Short mmCIF file of C-alpha atoms and ligand atoms in Angstrom, two decimals:
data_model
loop_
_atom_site.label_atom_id
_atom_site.label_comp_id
_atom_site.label_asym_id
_atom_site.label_seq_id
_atom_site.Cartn_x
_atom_site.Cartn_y
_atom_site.Cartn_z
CA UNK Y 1 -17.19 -7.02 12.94
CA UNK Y 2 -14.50 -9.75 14.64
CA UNK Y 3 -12.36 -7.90 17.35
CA UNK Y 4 -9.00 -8.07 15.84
CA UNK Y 5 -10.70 -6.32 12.22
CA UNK Y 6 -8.62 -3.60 11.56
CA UNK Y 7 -10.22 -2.23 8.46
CA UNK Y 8 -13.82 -3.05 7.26
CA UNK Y 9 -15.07 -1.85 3.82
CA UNK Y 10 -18.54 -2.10 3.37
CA UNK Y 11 -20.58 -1.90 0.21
CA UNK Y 12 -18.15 0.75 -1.57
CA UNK Y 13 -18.81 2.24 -4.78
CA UNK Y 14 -17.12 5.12 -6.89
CA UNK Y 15 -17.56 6.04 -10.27
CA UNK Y 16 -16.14 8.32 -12.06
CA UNK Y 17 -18.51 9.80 -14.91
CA UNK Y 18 -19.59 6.40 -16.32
CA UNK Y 19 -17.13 4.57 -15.11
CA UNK Y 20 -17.69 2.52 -11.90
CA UNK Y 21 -14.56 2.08 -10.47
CA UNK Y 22 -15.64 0.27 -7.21
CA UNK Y 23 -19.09 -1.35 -7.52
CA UNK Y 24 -20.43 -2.14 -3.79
CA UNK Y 25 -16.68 -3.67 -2.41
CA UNK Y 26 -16.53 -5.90 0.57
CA UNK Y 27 -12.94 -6.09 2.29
CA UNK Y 28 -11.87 -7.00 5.72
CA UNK Y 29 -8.34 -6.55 6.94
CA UNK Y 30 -7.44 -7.86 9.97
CA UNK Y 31 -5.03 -7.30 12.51
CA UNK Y 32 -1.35 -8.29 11.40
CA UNK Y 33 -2.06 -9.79 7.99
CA UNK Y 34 -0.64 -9.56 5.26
CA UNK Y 35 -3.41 -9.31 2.53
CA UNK Y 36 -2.56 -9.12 -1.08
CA UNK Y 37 -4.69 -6.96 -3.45
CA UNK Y 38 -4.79 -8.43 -7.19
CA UNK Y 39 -6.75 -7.73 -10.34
CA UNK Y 40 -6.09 -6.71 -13.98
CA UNK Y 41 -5.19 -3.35 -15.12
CA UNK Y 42 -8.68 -0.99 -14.74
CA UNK Y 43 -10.16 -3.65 -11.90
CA UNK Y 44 -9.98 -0.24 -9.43
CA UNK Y 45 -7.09 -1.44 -6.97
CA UNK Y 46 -5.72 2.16 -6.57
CA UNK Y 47 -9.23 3.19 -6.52
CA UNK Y 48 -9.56 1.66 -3.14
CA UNK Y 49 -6.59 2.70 -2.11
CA UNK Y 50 -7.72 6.37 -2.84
CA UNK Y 51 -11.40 5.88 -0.92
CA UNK Y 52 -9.82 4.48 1.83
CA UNK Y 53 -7.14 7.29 2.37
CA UNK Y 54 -10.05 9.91 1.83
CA UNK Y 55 -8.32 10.75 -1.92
CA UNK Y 56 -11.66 10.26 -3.06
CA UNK Y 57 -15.08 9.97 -1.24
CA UNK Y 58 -17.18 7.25 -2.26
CA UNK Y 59 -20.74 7.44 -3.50
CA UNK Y 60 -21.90 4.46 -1.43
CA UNK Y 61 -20.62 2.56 1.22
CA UNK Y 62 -18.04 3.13 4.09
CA UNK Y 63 -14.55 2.55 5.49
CA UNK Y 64 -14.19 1.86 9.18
CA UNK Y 65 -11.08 2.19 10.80
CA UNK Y 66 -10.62 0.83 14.08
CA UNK Y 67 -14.22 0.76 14.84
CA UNK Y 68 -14.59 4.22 13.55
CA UNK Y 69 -16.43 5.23 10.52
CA UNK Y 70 -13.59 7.13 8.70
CA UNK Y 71 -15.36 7.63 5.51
CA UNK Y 72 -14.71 10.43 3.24
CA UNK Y 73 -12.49 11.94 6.29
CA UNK Y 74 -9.74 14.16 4.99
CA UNK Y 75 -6.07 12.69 3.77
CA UNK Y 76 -4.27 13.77 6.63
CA UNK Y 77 -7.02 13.09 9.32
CA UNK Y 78 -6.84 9.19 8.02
CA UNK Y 79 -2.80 9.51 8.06
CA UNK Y 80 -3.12 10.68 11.76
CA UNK Y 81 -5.81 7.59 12.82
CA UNK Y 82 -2.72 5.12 11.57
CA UNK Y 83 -3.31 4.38 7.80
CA UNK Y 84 -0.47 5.02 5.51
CA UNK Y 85 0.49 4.42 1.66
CA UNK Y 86 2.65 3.99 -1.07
CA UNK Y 87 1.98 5.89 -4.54
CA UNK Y 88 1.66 3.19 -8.09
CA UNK Y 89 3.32 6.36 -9.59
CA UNK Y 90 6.59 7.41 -8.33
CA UNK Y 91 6.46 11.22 -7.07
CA UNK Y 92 9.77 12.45 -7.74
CA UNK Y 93 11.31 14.64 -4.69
CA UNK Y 94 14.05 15.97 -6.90
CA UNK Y 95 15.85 18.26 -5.14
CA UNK Y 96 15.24 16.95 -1.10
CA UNK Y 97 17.25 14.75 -0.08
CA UNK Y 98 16.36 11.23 1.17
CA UNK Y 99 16.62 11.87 4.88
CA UNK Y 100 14.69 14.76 4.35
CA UNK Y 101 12.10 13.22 2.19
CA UNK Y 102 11.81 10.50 4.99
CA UNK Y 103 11.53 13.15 7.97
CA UNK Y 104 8.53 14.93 6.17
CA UNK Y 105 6.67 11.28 6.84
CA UNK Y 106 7.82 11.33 10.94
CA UNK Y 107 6.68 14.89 10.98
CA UNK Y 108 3.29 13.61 10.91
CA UNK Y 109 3.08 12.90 14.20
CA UNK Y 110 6.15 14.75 15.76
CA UNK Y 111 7.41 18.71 15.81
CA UNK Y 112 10.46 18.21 16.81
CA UNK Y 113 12.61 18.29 14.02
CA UNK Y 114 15.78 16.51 15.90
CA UNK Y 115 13.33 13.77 16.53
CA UNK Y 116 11.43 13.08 13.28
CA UNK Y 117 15.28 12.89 11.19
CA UNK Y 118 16.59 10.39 13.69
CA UNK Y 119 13.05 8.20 13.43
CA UNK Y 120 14.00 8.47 9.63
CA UNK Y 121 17.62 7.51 9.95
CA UNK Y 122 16.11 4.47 11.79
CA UNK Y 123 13.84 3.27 9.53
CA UNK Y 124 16.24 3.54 6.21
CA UNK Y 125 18.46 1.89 8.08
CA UNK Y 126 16.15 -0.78 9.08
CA UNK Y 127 14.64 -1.28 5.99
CA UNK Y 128 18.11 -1.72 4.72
CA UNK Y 129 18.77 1.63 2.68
CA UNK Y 130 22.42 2.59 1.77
CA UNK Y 131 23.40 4.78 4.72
CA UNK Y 132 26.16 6.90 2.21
CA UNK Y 133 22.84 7.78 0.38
CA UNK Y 134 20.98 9.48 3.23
CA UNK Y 135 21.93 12.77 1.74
CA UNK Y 136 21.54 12.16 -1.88
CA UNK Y 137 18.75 14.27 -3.54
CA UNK Y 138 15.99 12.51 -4.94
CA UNK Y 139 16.78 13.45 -8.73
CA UNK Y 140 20.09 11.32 -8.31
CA UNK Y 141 18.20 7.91 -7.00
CA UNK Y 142 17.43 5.04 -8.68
CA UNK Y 143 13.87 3.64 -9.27
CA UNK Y 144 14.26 1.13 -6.40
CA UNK Y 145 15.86 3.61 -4.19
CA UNK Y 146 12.75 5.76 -5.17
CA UNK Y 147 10.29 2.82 -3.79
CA UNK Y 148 11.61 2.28 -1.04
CA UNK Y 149 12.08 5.93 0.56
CA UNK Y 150 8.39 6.18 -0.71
CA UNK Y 151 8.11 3.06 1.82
CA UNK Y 152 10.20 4.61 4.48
CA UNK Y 153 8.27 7.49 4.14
CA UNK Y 154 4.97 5.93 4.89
CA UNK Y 155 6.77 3.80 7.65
CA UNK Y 156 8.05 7.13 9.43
CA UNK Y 157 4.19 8.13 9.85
CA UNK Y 158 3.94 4.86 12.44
CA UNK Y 159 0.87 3.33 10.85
CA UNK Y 160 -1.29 0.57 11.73
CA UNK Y 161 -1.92 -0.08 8.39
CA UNK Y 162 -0.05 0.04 5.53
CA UNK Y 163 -0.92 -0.10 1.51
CA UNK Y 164 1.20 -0.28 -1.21
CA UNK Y 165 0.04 0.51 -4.32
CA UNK Y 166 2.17 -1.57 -7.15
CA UNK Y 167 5.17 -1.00 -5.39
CA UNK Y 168 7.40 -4.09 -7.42
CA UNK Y 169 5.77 -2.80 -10.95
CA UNK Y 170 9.11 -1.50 -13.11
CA UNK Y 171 11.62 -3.64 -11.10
CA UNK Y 172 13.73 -6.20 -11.91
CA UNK Y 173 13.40 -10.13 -10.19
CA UNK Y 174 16.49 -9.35 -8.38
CA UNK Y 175 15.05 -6.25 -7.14
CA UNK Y 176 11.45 -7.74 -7.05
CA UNK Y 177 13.20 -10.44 -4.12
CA UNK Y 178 15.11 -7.28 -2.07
CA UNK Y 179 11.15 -5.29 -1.85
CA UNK Y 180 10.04 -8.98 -0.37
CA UNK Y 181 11.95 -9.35 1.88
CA UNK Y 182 11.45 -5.27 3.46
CA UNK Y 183 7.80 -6.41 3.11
CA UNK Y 184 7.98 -9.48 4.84
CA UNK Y 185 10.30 -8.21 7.47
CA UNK Y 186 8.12 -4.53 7.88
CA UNK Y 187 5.00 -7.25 8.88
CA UNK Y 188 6.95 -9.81 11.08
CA UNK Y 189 9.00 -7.21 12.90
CA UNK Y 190 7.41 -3.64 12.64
CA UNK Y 191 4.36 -5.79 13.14
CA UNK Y 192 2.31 -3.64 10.60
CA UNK Y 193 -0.57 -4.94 8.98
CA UNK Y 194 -0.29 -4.68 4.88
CA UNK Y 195 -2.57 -4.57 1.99
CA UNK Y 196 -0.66 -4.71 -0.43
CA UNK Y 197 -2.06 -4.04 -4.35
CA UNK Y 198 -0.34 -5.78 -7.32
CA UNK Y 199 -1.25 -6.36 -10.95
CA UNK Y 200 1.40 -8.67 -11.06
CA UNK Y 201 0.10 -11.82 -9.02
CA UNK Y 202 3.83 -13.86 -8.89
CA UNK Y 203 5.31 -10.91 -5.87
CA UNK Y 204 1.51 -11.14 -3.95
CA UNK Y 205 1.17 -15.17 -4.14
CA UNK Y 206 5.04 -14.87 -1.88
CA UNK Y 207 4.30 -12.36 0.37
CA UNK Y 208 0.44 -12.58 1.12
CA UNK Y 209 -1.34 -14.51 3.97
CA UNK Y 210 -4.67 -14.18 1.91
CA UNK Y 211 -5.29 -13.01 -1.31
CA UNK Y 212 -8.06 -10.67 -2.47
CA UNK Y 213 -9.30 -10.38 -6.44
CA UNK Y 214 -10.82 -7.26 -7.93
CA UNK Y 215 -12.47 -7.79 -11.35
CA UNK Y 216 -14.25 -4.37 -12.84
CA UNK Y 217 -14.84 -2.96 -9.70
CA UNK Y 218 -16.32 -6.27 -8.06
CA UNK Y 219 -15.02 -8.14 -6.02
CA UNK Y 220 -14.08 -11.72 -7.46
CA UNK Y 221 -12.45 -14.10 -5.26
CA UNK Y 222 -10.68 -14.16 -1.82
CA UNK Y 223 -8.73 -16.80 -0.39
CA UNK Y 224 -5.31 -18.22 0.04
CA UNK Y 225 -2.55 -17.86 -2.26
CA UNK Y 226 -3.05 -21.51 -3.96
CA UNK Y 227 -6.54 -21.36 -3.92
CA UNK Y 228 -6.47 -17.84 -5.80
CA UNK Y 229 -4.01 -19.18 -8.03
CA UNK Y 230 -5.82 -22.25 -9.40
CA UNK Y 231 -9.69 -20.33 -8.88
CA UNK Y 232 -11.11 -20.81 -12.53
CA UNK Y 233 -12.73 -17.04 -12.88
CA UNK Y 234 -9.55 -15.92 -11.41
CA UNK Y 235 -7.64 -17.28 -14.62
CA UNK Y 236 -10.60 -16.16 -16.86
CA UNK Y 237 -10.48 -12.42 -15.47
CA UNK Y 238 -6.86 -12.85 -16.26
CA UNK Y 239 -6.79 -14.34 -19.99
CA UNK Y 240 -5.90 -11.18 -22.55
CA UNK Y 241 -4.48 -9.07 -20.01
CA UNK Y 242 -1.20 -10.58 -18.36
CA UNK Y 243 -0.32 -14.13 -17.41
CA UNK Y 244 -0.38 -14.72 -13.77
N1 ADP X 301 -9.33 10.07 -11.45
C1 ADP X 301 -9.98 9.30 -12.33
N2 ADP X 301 -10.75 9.84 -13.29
C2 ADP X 301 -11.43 9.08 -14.18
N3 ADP X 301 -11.38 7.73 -14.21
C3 ADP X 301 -10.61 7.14 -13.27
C4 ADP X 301 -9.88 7.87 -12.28
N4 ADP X 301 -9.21 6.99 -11.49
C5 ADP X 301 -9.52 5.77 -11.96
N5 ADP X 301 -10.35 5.85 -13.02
C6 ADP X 301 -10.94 4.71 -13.77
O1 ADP X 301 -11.45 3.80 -12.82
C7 ADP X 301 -11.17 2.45 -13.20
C8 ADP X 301 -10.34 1.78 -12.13
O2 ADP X 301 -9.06 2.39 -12.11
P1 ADP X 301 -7.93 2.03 -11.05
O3 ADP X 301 -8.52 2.05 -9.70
O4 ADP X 301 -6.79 2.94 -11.31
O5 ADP X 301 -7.57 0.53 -11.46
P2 ADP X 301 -6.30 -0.36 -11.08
O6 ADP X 301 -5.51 0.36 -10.05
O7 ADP X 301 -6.88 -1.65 -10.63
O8 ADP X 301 -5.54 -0.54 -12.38
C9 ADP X 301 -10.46 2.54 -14.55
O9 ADP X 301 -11.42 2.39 -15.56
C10 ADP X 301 -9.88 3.94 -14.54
O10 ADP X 301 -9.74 4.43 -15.84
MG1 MG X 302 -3.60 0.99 -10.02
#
């Protein structure tokens, strides 16, 4: 392990019944990149996702956070070691508000109440969220509003490492470009390290530093954006799903 690894998955595997989701996964993260997370629908992106935040325990393998083996820890025990995420599907808070729904994130690691709402005000306000819709309830938001207090929300825990789980999928380009630029700016100048999952590769090639492809639960390719992009089993793993 190099010193500035932040997150080192080793050998993972999960399946579920006959299904193997993750079949023996390699993936290195390292401190302050920006790593991109591709595959076609079923390649088990959020399944990673969910062994790394201790959703799920894997059958083989480990996640080390850190230097510490933080496999199959709790949810919340993984939240409090500095590793947040977004959810692929949108979990409605109808009837909280956005502050509030924000707050519940700082309250991770604060009790004071006083404290964890003004930590939220700051982050919606620096990830650029209408300030006049603080104290609209969640059934009254839009779909983008919806991603991005999901985004605040995991910001508000103060992780070290941060994973998105399809968070442009629905949107349209013009809101596709706002999401990249909070992503851009939450790695430059939170200085937060990313991984951020996408089954839509045109939003990952902008945004990522290094790319990382998941094909059936293997892992297929890693490298740059261009070299993902033109990598032949890359375009094979994505013929009859969705062009690239
Ligand atoms: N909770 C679950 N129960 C049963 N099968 C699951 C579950 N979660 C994921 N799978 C299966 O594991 C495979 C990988 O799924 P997933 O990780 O969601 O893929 P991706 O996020 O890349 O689209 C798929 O075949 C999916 O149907
Ligand atoms: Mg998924």
């Amino acid at each position: 392990m190099k010193s500035d690894t932040l997150l080192e998955v080793r050998k993972l595997s999960k399946r579920f019944g006959g299904i193997v989701a993750l079949n023996s996964v390699d993936v290195e993260i390292r401190e302050g990149e920006l790593v991109g997370i591709v595959g076609p629908n079923g390649a088990g992106k959020t399944t990673l996702i969910n062994c790394i935040t201790g959703i799920y325990k894997p059958e083989a393998g480990k996640v080390v956070f850190l230097g510490e083996d933080i496999t199959g820890k709790a949810p919340h025990e993984i939240a409090l070691r500095g590793i947040a995420r977004t959810w692929q599907k949108v979990r409605p808070f109808l009837n909280m508000s956005v502050i509030d729904a924000v707050t519940t994130g700082a309250l991770l690691k604060t009790n004071e109440p006083a404290k964890a709402r003004r930590e939220a005000m700051e982050i919606l306000e620096f990830i650029g969220f209408p300030r006049s819709k603080f104290e609209t309830l969640g059934k009254n938001i839009t779909l983008i509003e919806h991603k991005l207090v999901d985004l605040a929300r995991a910001l508000a825990t103060k992780p070290k490492l941060l994973l998105l789980d399809e968070v442009v999928a629905g949107l349209r380009p013009s809101e596709i470009d706002v999401i990249t630029e909070v992503v851009k700016k939450v790695n430059k100048e939170m200085k937060i390290t990313l991984g951020v999952v996408e089954h839509v590769m045109r939003f990952v090639m902008s945004v990522s530093d290094r790319v990382i492809v998941l094909h059936e639960g293997m892992l297929l390719a890693e490298g740059s954006p261009s070299e993902i992009a033109y990598n032949p089993s890359v375009i094979e793993a994505y013929l009859g799903t969705k062009p690239i």
